[in-house]
Short mmCIF file of C-alpha atoms and ligand atoms in Angstrom, two decimals:
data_model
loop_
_atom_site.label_atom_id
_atom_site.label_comp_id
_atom_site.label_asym_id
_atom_site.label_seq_id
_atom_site.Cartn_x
_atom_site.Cartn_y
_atom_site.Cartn_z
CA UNK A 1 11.21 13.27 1.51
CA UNK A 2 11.44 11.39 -1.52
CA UNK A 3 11.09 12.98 -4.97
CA UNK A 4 10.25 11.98 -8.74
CA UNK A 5 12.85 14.22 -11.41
CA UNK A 6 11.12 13.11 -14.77
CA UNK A 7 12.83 14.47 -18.11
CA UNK A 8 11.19 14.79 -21.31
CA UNK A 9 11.32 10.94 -22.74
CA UNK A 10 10.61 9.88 -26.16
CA UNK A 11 7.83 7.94 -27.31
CA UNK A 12 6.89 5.35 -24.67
CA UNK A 13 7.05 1.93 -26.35
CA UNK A 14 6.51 -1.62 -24.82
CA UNK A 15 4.60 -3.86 -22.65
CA UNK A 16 3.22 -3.17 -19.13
CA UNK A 17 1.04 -4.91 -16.90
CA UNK A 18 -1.62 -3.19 -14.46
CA UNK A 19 -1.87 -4.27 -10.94
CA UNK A 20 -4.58 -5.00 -8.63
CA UNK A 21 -6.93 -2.42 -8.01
CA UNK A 22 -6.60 -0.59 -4.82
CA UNK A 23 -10.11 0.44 -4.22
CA UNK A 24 -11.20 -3.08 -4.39
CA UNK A 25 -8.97 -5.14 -2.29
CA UNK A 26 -9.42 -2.13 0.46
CA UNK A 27 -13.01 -2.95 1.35
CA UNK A 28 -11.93 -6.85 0.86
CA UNK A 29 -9.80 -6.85 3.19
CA UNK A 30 -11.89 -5.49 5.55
CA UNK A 31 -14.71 -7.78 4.75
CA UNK A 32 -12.42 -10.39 5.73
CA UNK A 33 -12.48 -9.83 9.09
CA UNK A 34 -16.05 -11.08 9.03
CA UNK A 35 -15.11 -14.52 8.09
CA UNK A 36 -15.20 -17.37 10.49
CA UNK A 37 -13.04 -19.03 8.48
CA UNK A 38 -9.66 -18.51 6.51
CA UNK A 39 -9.54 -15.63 3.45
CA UNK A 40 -7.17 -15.55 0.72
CA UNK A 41 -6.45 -12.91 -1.45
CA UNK A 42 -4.73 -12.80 -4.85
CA UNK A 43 -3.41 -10.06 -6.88
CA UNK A 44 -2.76 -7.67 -4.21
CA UNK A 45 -0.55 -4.39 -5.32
CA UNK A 46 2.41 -3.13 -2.88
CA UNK A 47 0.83 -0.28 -1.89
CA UNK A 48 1.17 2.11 1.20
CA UNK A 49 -2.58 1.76 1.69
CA UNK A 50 -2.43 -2.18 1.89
CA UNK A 51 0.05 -1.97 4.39
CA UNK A 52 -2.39 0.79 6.81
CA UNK A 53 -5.12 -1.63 5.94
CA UNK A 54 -2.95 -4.54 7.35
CA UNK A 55 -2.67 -2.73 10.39
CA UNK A 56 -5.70 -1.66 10.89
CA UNK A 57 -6.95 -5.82 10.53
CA UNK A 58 -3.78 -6.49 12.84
CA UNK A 59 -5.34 -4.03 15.33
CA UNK A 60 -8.90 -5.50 15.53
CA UNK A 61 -7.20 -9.22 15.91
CA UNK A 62 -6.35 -10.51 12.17
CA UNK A 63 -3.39 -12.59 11.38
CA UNK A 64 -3.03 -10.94 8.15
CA UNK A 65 -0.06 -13.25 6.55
CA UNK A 66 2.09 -12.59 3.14
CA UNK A 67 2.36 -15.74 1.37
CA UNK A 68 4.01 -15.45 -2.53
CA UNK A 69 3.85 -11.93 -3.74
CA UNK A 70 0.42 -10.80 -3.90
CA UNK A 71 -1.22 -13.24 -2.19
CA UNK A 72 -1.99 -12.80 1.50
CA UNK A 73 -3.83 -15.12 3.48
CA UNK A 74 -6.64 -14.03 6.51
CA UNK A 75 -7.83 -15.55 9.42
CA UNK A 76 -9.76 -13.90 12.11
CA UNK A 77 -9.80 -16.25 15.27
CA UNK A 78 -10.91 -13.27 17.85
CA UNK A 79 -11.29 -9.62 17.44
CA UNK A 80 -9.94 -8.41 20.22
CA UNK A 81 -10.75 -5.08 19.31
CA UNK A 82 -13.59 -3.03 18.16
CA UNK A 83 -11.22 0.08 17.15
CA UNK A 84 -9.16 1.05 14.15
CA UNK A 85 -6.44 2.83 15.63
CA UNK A 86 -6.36 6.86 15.24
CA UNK A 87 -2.83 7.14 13.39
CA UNK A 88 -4.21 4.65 11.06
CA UNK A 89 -7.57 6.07 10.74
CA UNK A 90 -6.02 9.36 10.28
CA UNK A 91 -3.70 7.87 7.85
CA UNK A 92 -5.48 6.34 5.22
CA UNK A 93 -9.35 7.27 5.58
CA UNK A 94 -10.87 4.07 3.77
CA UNK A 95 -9.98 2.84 7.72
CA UNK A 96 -13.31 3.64 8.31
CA UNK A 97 -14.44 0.58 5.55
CA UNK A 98 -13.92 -1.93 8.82
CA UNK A 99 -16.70 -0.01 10.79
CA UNK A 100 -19.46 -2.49 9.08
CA UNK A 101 -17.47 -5.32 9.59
CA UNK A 102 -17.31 -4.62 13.11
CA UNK A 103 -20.91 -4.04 13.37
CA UNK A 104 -21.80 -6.75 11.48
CA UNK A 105 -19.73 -9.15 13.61
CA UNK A 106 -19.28 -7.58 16.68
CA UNK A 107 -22.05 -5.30 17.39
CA UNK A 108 -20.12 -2.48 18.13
CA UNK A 109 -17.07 -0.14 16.45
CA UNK A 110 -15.68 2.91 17.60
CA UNK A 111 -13.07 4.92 15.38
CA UNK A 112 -12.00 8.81 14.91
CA UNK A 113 -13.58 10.64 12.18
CA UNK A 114 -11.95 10.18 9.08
CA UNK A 115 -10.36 13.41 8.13
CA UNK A 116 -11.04 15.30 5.10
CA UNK A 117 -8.17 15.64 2.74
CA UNK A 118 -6.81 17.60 -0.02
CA UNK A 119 -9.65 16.57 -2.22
CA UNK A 120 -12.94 17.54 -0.41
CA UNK A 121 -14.50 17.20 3.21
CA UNK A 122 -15.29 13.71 2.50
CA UNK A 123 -18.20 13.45 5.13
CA UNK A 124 -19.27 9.90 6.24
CA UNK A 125 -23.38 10.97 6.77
CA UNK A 126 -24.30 8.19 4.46
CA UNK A 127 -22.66 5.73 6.24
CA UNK A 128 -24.32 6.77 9.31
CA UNK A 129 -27.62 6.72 7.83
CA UNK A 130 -27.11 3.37 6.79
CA UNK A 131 -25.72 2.11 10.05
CA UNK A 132 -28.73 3.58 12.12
CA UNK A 133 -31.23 2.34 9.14
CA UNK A 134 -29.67 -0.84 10.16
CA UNK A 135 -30.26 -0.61 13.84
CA UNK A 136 -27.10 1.11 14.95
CA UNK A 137 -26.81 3.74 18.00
CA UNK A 138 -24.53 6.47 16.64
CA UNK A 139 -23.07 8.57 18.82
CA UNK A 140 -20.13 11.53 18.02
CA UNK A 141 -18.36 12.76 20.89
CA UNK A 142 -14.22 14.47 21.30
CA UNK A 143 -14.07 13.62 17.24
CA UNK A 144 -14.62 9.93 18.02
CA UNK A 145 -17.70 7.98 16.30
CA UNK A 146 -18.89 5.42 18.64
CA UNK A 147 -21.54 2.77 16.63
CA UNK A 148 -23.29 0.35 19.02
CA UNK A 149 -26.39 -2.07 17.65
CA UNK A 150 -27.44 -5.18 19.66
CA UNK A 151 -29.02 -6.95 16.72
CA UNK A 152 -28.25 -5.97 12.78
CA UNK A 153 -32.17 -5.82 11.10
CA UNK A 154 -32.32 -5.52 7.18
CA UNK A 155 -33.91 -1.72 6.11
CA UNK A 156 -34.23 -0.20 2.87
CA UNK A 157 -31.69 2.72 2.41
CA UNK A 158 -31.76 5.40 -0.35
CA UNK A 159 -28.17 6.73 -0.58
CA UNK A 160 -28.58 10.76 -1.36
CA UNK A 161 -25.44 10.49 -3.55
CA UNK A 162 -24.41 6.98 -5.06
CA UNK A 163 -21.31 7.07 -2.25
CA UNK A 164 -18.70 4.13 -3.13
CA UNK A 165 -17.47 3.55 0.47
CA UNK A 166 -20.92 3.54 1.96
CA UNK A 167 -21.89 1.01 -0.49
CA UNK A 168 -19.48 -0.87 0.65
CA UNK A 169 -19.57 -0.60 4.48
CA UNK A 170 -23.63 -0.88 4.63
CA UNK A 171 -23.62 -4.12 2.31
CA UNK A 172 -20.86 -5.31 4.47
CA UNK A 173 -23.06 -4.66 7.61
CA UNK A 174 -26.33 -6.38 5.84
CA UNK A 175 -24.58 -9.54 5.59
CA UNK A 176 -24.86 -10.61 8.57
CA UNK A 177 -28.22 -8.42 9.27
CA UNK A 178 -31.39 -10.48 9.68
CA UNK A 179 -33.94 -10.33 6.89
CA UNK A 180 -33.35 -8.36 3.50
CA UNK A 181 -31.54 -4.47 2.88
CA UNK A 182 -32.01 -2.85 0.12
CA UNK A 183 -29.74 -0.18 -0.90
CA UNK A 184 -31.34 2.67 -3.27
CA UNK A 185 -29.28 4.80 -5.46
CA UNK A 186 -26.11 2.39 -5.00
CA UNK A 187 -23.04 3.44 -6.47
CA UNK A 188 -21.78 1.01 -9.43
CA UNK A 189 -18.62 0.85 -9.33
CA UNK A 190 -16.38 -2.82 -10.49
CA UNK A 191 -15.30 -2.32 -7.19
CA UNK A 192 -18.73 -3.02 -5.46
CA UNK A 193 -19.14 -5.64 -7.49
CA UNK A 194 -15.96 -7.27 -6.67
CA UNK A 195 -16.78 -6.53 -3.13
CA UNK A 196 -19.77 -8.45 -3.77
CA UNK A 197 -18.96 -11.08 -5.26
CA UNK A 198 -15.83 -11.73 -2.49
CA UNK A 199 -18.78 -11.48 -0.20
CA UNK A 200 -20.96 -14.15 -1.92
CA UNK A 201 -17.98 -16.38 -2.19
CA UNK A 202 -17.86 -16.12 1.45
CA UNK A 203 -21.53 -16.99 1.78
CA UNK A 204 -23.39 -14.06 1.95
CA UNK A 205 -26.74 -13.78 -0.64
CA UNK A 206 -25.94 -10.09 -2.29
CA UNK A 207 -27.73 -9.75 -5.25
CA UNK A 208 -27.49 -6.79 -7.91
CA UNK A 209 -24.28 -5.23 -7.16
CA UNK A 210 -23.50 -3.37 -10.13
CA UNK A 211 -26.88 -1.50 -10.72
CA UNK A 212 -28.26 1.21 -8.78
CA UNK A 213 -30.10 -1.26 -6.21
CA UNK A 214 -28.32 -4.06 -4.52
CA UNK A 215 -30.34 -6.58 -2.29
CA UNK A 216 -28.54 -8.33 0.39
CA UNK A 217 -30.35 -11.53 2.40
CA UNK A 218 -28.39 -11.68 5.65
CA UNK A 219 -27.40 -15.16 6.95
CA UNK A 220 -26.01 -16.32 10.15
CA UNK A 221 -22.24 -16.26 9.34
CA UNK A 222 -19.53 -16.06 6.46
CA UNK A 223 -16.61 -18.76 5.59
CA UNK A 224 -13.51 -19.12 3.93
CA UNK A 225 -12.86 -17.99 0.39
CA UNK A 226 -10.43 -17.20 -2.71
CA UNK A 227 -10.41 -14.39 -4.79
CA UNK A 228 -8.60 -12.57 -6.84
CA UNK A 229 -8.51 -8.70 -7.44
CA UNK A 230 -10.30 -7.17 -10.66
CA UNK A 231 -7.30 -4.93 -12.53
CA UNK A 232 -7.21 -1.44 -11.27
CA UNK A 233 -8.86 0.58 -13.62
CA UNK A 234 -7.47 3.80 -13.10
CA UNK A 235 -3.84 2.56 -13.94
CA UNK A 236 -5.31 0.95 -16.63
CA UNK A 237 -6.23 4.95 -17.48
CA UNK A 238 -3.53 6.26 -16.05
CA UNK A 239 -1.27 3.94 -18.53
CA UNK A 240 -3.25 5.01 -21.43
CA UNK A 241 -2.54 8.40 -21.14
CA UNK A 242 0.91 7.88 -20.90
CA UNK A 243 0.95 6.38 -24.19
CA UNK A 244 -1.10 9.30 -25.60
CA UNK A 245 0.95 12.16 -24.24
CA UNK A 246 4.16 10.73 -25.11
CA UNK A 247 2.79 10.20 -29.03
CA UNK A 248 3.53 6.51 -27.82
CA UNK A 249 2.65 2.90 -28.43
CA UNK A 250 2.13 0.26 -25.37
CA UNK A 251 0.11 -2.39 -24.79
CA UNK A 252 -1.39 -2.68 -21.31
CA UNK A 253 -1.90 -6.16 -20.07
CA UNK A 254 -4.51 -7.27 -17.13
CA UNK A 255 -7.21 -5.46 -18.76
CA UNK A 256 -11.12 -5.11 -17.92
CA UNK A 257 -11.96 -3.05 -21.51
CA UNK A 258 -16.08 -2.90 -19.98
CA UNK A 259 -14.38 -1.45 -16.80
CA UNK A 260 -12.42 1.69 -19.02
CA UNK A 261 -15.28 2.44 -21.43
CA UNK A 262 -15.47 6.04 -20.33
CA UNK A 263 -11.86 6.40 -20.42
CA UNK A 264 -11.58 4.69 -23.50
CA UNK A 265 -14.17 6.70 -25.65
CA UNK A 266 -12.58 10.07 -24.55
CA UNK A 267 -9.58 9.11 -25.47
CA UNK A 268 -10.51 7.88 -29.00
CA UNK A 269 -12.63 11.53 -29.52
CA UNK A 270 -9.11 13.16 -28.89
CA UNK A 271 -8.14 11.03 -31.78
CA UNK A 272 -5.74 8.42 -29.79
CA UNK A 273 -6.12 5.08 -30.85
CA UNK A 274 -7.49 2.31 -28.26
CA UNK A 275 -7.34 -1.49 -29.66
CA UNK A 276 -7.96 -3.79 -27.60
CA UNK A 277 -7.46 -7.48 -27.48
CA UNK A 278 -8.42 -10.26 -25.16
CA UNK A 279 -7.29 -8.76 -21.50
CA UNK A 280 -4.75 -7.00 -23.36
CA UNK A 281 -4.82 -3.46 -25.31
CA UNK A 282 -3.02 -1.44 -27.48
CA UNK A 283 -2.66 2.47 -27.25
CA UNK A 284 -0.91 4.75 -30.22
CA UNK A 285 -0.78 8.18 -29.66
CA UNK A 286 -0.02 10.93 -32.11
CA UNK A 287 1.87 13.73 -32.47
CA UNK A 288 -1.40 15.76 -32.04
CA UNK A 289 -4.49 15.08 -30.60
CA UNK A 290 -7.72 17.24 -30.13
CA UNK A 291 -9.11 18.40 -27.37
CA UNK A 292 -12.45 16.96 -25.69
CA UNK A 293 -14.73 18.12 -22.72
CA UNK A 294 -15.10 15.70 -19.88
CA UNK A 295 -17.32 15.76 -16.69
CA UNK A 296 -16.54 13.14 -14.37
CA UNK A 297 -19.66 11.14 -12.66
CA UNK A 298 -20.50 8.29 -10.65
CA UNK A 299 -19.41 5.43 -12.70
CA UNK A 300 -20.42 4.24 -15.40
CA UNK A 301 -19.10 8.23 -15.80
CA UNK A 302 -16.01 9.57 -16.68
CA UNK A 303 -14.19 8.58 -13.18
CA UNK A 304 -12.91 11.44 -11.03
CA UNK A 305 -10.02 9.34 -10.44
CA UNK A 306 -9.08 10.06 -13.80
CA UNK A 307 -10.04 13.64 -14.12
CA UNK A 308 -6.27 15.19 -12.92
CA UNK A 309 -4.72 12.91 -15.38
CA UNK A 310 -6.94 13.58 -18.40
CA UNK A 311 -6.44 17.41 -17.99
CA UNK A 312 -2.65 16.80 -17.86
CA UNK A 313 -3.36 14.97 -21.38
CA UNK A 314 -5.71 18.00 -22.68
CA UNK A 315 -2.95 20.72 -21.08
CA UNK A 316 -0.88 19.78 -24.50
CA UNK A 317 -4.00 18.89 -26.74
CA UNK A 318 -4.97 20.85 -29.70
CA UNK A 319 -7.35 23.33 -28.93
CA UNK A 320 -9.75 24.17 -25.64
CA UNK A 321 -11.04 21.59 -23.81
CA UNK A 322 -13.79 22.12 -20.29
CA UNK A 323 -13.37 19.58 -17.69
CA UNK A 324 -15.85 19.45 -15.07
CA UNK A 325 -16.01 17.93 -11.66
CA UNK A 326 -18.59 16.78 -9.96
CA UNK A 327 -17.80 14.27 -7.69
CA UNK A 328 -15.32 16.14 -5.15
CA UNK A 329 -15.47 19.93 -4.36
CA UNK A 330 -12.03 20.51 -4.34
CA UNK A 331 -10.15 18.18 -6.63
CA UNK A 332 -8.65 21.04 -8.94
CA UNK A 333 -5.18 21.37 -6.86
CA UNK A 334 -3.20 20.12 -9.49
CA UNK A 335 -4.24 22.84 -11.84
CA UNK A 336 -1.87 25.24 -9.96
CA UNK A 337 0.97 22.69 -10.55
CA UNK A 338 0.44 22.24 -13.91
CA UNK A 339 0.42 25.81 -14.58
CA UNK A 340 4.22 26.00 -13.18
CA UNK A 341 4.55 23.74 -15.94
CA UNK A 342 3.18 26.56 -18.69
CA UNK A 343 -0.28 24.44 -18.69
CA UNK A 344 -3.03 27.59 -19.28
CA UNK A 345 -5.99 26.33 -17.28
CA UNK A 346 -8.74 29.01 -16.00
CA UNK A 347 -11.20 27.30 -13.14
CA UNK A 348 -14.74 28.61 -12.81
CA UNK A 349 -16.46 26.83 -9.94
CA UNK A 350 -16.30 23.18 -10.64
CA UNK A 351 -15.11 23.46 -14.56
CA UNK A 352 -11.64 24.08 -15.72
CA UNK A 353 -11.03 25.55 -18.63
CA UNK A 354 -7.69 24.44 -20.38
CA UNK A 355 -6.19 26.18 -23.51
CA UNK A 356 -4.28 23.16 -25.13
CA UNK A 357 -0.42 24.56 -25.30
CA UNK A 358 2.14 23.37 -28.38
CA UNK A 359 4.44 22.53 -25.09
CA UNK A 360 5.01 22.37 -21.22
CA UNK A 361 8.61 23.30 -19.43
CA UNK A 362 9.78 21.46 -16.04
CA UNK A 363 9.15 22.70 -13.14
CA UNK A 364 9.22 21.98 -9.43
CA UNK A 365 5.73 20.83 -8.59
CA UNK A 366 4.13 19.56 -6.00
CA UNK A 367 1.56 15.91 -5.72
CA UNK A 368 -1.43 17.10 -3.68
CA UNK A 369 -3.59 13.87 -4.17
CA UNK A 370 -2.35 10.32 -5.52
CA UNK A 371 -3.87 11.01 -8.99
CA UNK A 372 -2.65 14.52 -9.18
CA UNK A 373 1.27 13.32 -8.58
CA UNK A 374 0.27 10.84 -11.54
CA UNK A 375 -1.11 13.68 -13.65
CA UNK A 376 2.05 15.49 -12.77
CA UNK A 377 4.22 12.60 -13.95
CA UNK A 378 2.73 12.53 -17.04
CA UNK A 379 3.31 16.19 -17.22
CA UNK A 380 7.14 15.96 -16.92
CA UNK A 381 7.02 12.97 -19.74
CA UNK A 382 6.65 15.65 -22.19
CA UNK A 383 7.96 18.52 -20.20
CA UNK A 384 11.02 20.14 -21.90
CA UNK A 385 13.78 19.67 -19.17
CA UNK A 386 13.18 18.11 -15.87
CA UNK A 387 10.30 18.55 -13.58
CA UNK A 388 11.31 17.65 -9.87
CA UNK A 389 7.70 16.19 -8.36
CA UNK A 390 7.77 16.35 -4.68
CA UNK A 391 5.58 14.79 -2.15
CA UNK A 392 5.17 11.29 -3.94
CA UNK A 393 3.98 9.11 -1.19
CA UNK A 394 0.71 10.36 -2.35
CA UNK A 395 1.80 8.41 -5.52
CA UNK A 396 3.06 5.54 -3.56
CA UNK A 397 -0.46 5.45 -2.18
CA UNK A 398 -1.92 3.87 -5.22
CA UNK A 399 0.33 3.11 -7.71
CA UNK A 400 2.70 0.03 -7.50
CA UNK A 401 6.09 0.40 -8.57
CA UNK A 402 5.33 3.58 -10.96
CA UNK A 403 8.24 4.71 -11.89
CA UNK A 404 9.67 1.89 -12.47
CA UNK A 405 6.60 0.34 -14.26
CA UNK A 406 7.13 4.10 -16.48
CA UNK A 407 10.74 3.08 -16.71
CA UNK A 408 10.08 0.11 -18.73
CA UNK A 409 8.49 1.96 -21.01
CA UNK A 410 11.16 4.12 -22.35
CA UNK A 411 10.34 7.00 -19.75
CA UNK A 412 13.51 8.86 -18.48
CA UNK A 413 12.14 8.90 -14.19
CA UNK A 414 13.78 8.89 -10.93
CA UNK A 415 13.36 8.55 -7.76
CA UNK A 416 15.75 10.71 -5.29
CA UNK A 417 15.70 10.59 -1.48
C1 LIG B 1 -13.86 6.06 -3.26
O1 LIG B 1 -13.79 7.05 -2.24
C2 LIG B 1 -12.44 5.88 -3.74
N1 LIG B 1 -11.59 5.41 -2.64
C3 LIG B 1 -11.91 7.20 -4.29
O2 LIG B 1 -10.60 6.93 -4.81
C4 LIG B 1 -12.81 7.64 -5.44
O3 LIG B 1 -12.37 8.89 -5.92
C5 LIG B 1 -14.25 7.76 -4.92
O4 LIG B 1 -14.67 6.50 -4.36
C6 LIG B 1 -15.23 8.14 -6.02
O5 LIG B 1 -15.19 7.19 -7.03
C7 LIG B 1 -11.65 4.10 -2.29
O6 LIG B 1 -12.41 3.33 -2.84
C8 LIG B 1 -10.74 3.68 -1.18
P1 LIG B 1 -17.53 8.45 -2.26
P2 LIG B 1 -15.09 7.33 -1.32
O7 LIG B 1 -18.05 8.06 -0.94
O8 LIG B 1 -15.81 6.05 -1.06
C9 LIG B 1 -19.70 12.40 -0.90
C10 LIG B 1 -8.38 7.37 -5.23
O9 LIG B 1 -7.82 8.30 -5.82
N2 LIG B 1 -20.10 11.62 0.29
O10 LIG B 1 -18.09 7.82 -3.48
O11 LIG B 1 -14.66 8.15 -0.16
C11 LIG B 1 -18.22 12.74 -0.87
O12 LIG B 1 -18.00 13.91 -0.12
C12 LIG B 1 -9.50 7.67 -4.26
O13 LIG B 1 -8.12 6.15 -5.37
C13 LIG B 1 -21.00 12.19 1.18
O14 LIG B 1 -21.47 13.32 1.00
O15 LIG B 1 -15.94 8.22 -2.31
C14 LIG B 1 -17.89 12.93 -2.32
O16 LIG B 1 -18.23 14.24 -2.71
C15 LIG B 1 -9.73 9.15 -4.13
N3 LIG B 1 -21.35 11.48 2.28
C16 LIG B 1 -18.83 11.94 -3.03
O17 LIG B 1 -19.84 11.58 -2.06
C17 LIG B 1 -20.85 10.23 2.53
O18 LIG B 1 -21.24 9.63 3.55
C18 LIG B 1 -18.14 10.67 -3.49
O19 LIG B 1 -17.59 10.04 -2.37
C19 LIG B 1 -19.94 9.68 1.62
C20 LIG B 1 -19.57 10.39 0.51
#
């Protein structure tokens, strides 16, 4: 199994530029197989989860085709399927994002229940409730979910928890619904309103994506479109930690600043400075920075994506900082890691409480989630020795060409078989 050895590396200096973001072209792609037509995609990252999500549209009956790098082209003649295979499903769980799409065009889907994974129990109930709201027979037998619904009819659904992926799959579903859906308490992610806009580029009438209620006319089918994929703001974050933890200056190119506002102000309390320019921006960090409490929400929150690799940032800060999660139940593995690393972090239900340390020491350590091998990464930039990071296709999950991306910023990474 392949892992990272990172040695302490000085300053990071130089110019990098963020990919696509993986938790929007996911659901795109999926929405794609409800288009009559021909899709094309722009600005798609190399990423393990792309190539499940290929499969998965492969599966159902999409000619899923690679034209220049990052661009792949859709078409959808027949689904010949109604089932995202189990190995996929199993393998990457935002599988389940082509259930709407299947209901929507099909009337019927039938996949395994995605699994939890290291990060919480991950239930799909508010999908469910959605589906069924919609007009969908649910039934969950031998681990299998089996979704049936003669005729998609518009319904109001309040979402208990402002869930991204059952956003997603129950405006995917409404599209092609008849009449109006309202969804209540709708999580606002960019990526929903990517996802949305895709959508409306395809011909669908999805209004107020973005807020907390998103209407969605249904019409009789969905066409060919274009698009190209917002920047992925959690590299974007993930980036400008690196520059703080190393005491380093980048600029990050492919930049959504309204998209990293959280991000951005908690970094600029800890005393790092954040100038941005055009769809470009500039981090310095500093020899020392201060600690700051974070709790990570539903965006426009602090996102959890980012709460692993803040902590790694706020394991060398100056001072005591509480981070709190709220999102996930379990997305504290990482803390154990870090600790090999001489991090001191005390958890106490869903807070952590980390003593900011003058310095880490390598350490073999262990990804458990794709943002905690990224947290641990950033770790082992300031690590004293080497830290040996195993278990990186969680890393290769959602982040395109990282090392090498770290690489060309003065960081001293590689990757051994
Ligand atoms: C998406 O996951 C992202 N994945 C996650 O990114 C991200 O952490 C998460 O949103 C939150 O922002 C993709 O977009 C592919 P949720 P998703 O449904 O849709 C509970 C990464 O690192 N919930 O918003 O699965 C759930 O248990 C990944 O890139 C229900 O209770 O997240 C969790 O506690 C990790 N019932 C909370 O909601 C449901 O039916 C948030 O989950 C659905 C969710």
């Amino acid at each position: 199994m392949a892992r990272l050895l990172v040695e302490k590396s000085p300053p990071l200096k130089g110019r990098v530029k963020v990919s696509g973001a993986k938790n929007s072209v996911l659901p795109i792609m999926a929405a794609s197989l409800m288009s009559e037509g021909t899709v094309t995609i722009k600005e798609i990252p190399e990423l393990e989860d792309v190539v499940v999500m290929k499969d998965v549209l492969g599966a159902i009956g999409s000619k899923v085709q690679q034209e220049d790098k990052g661009v792949v082209e859709i078409t959808t003649p027949a689904i010949w399927s109604c089932e995202a295979p189990n190995d996929l499903v199993k393998r990457m769980r935002a599988s389940f994002l082509v259930m709407g799409p299947l209901l929507a065009k099909k009337g019927k889907a039938r996949m395994y229940m995605p699994g939890g994974c290291n990060i919480g129990v991950r239930p799909v109930d508010l999908h469910l409730k959605g589906f069924s709201a919609l007009g969908t027979e649910i039934t969950q037998e031998r681990g299998y979910i089996e979704a049936k619904a003669k005729k998609l009819r518009g319904a109001t659904i309040y979402l208990d928890f402002p869930s991204v992926g059952a956003t997603e799959n129950i405006m995917m579903a409404a599209c092609l619904a008849e009449g109006q859906t309202v969804i209540e308490n709708a999580a606002e992610e960019p990526e929903i309103v990517d996802l949305a806009n895709f959508l409306n580029k395809m011909g669908a009438r999805i209004k107020g994506a973005g807020t907390d209620t998103i209407r969605i006319e249904g019409v009789k089918q969905l066409g060919s479109a274009e698009h190209t994929v917002i920047p992925d703001r959690i590299e974007v974050g993930t980036f400008m930690i690196a520059a703080a933890i190393t005491g380093g200056d980048i600029i990050i190119d492919n930049v959504i600043m309204d998209h990293v506002v959280s991000i951005t102000a908690k970094l600029k309390e800890a005393g790092i400075e954040v100038m941005p320019y055009g769809s470009s921006v500039r981090v310095k960090g500093k020899e020392c920075f201060k600690a700051t409490d974070v709790k990570t929400l539903p965006y426009p929150g602090f996102p959890t994506d980012m709460q692993a690799p803040f902590m790694a940032l706020m394991s060398v800060a100056k001072g005591n900082s509480v981070i709190i999660e709220t999102v996930f139940e379990n997305r504290f593995l990482h803390v154990e890691e870090l600790k090999r690393m001489g991090a001191k972090i005390k958890i106490e239900g869903r807070s952590a409480i980390v003593e900011g340390v003058p310095r880490l020491t390598g350490a073999q350590v262990k990804a458990t989630d794709l943002r905690a091998g990224a947290a641990l990464v950033l770790a082992g930039l300031v690590a004293e020795g080497v830290s040996e990071i195993s278990d990186v296709f969680h890393i290769d999950r959602g982040y395109e060409r990282f090392e090498e991306k770290l690489k060309g910023l003065g960081a001293i990474i590689t990757r051994v078989q």
